[in-house]
CSV table of N, CA and C and ligand atoms in Angstrom, one decimal:
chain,number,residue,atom,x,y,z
A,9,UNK,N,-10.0,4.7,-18.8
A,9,UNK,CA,-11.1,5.3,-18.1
A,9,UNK,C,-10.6,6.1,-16.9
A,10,UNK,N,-10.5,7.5,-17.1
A,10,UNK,CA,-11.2,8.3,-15.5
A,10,UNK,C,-12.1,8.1,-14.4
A,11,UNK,N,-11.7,8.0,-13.4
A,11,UNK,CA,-12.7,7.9,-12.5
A,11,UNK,C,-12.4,8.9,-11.4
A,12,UNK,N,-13.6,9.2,-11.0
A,12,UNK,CA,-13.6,10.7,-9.7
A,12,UNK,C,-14.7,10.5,-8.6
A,13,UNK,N,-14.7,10.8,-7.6
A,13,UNK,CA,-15.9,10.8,-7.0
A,13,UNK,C,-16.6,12.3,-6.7
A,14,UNK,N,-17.9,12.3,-6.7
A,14,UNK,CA,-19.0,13.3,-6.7
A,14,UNK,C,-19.0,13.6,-5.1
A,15,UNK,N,-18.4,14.5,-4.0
A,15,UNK,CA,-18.2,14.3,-2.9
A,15,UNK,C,-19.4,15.2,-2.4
A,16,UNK,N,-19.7,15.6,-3.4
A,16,UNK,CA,-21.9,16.1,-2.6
A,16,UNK,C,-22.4,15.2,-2.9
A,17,UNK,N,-22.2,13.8,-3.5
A,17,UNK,CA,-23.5,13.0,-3.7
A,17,UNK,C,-22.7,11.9,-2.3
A,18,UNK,N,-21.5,11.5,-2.2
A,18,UNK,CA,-21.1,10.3,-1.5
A,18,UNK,C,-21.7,10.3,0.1
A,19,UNK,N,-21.9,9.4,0.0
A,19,UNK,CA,-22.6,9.4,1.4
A,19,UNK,C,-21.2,8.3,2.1
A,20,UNK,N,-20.0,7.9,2.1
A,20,UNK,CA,-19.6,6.8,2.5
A,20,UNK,C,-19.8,5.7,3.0
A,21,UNK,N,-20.4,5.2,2.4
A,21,UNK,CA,-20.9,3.8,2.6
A,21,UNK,C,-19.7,2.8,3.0
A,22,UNK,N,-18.6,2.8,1.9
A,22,UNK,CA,-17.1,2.2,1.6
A,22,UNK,C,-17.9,1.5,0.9
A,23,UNK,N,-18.9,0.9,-0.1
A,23,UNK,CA,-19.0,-0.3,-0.6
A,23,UNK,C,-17.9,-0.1,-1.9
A,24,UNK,N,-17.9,0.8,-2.4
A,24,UNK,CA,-16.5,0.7,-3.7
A,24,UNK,C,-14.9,0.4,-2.8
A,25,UNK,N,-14.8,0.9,-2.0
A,25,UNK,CA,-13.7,0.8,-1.3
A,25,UNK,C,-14.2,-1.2,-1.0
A,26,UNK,N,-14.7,-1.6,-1.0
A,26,UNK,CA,-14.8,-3.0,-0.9
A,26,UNK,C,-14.8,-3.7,-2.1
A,27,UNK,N,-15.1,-3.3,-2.9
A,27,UNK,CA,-15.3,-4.0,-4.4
A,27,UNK,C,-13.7,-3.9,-5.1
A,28,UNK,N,-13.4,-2.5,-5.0
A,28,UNK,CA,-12.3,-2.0,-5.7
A,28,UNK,C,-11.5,-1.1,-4.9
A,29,UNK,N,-10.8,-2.0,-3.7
A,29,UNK,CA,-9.6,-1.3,-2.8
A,29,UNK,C,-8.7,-0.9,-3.9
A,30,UNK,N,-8.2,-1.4,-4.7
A,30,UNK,CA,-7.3,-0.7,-5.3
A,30,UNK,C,-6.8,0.5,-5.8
A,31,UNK,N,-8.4,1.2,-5.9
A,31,UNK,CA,-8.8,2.1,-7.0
A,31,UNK,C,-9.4,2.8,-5.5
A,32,UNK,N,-10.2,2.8,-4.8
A,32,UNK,CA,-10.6,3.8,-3.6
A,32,UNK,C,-10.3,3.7,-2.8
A,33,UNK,N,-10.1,4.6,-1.5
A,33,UNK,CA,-9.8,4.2,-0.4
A,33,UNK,C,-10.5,5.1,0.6
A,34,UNK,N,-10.6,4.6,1.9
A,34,UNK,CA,-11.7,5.6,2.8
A,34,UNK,C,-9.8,6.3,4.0
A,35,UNK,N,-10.9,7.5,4.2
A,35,UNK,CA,-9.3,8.4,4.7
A,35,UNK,C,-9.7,8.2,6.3
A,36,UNK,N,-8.7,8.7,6.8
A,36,UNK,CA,-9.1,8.6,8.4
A,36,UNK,C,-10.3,9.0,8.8
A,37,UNK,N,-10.1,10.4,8.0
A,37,UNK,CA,-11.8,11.2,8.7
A,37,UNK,C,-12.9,10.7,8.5
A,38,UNK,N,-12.8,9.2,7.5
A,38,UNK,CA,-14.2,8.4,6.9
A,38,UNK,C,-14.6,9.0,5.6
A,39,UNK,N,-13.8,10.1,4.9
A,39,UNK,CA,-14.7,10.6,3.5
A,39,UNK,C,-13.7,9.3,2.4
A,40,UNK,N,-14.0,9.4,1.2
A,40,UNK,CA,-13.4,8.1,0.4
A,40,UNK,C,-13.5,8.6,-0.8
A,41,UNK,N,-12.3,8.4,-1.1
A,41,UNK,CA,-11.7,9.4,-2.4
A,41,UNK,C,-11.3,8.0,-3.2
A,42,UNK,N,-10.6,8.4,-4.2
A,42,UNK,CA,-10.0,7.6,-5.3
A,42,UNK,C,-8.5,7.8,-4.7
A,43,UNK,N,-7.8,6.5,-4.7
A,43,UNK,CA,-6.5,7.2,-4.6
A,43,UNK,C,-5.6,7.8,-4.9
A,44,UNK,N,-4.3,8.4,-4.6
A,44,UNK,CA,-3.6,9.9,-5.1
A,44,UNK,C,-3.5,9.3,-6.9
A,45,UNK,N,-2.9,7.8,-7.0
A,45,UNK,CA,-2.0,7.7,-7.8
A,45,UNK,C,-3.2,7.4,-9.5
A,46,UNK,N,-4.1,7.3,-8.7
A,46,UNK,CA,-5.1,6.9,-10.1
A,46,UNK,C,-6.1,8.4,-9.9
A,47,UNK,N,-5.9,9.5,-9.6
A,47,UNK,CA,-6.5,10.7,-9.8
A,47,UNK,C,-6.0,11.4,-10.8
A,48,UNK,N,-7.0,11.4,-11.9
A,48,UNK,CA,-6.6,11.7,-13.3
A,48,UNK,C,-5.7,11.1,-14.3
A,49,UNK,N,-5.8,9.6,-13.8
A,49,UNK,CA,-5.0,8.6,-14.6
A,49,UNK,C,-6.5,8.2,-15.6
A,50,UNK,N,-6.0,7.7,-16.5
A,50,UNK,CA,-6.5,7.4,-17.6
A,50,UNK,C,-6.5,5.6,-17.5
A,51,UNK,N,-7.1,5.4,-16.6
A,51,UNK,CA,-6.6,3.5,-16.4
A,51,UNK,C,-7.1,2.6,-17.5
A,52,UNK,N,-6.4,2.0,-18.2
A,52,UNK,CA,-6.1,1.1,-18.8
A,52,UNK,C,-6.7,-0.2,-19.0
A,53,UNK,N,-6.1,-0.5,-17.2
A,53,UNK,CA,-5.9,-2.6,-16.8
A,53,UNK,C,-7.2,-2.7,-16.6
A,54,UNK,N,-7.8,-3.9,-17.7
A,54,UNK,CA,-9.3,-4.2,-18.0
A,54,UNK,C,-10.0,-4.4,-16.3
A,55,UNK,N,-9.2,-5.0,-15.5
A,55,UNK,CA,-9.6,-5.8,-14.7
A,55,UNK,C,-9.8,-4.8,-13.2
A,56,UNK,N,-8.8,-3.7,-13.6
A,56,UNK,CA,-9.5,-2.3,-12.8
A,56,UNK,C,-10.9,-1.3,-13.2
A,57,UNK,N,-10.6,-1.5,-14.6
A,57,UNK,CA,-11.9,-1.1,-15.5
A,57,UNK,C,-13.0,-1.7,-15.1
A,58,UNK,N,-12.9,-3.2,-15.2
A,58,UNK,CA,-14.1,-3.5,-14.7
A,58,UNK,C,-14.6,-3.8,-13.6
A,59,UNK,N,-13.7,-3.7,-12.4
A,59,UNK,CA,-14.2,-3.1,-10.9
A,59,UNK,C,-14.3,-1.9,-10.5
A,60,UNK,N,-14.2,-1.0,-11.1
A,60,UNK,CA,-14.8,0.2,-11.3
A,60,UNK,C,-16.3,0.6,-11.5
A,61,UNK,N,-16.0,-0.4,-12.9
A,61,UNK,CA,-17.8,-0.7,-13.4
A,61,UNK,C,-18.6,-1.0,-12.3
A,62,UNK,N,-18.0,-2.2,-11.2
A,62,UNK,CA,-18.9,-3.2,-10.6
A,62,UNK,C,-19.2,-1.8,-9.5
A,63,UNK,N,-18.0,-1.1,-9.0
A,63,UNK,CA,-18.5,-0.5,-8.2
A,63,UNK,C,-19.3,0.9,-8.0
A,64,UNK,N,-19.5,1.6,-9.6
A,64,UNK,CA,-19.9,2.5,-9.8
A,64,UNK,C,-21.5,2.0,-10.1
A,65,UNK,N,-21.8,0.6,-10.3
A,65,UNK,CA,-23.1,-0.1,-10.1
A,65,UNK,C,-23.7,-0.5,-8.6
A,66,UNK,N,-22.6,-0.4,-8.0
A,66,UNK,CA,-23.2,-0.9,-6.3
A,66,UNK,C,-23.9,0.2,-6.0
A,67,UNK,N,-22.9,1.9,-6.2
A,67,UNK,CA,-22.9,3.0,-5.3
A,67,UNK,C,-24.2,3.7,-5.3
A,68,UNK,N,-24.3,3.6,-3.7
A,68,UNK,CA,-26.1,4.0,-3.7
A,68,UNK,C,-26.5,5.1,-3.6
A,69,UNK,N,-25.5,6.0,-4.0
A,69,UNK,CA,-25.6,7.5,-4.4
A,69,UNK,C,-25.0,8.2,-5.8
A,70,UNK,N,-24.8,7.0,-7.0
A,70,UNK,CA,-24.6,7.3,-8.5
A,70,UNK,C,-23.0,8.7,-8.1
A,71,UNK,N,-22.4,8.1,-7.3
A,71,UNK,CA,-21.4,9.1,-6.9
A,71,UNK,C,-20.1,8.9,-7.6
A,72,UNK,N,-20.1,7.8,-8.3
A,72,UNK,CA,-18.8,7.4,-9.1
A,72,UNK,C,-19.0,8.2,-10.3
A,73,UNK,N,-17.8,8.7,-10.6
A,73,UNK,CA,-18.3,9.3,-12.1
A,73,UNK,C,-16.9,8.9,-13.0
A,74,UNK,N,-17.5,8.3,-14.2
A,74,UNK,CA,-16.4,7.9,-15.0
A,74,UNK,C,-16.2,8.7,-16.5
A,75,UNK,N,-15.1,9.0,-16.9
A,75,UNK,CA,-15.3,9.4,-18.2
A,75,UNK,C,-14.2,8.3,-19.3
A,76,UNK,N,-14.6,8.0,-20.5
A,76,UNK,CA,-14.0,7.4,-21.4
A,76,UNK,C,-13.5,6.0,-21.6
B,122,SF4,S1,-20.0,3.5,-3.0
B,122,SF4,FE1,-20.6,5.6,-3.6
B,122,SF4,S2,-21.5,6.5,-1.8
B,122,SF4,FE2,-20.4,4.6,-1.1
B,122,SF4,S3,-18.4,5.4,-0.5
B,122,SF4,FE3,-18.2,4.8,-2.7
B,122,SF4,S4,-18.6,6.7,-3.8
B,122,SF4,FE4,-19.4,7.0,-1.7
């Protein structure tokens, strides 16, 4: 699975950066990206997959976008 974030819809909340530190992180300036090393990684580990899931179901701006 791909994941990216939609940075016109994110309003930063951090609630994915809470669910799934792993996978997002908020930058100094407060915007919250995906981190460098899983940008355009194809992730795999079920258990990142499915905090991904959890947190592209929190996000109160449908700002997670996943492909595959
Ligand atoms: S949960 Fe959604 S709106 Fe909140 S910081 Fe993450 S991507 Fe942005």
């Amino acid at each position: 699975m791909k994941v990216s974030i939609d940075k016109t819809k994110c309003i930063m909340c951090g609630s994915c950066v809470a669910i799934c530190p792993e996978v997002f992180e908020m930058k100094d300036d407060g915007s919250v990206d995906v981190k460098d090393q899983y940008k355009g990684v194809d992730i795999q580990d079920p258990i990142l997959v499915e905090k991904i899931k959890q947190a592209q179901l929190a996000c109160p701006a449908t700002a997670i976008v996943t492909e595959g």
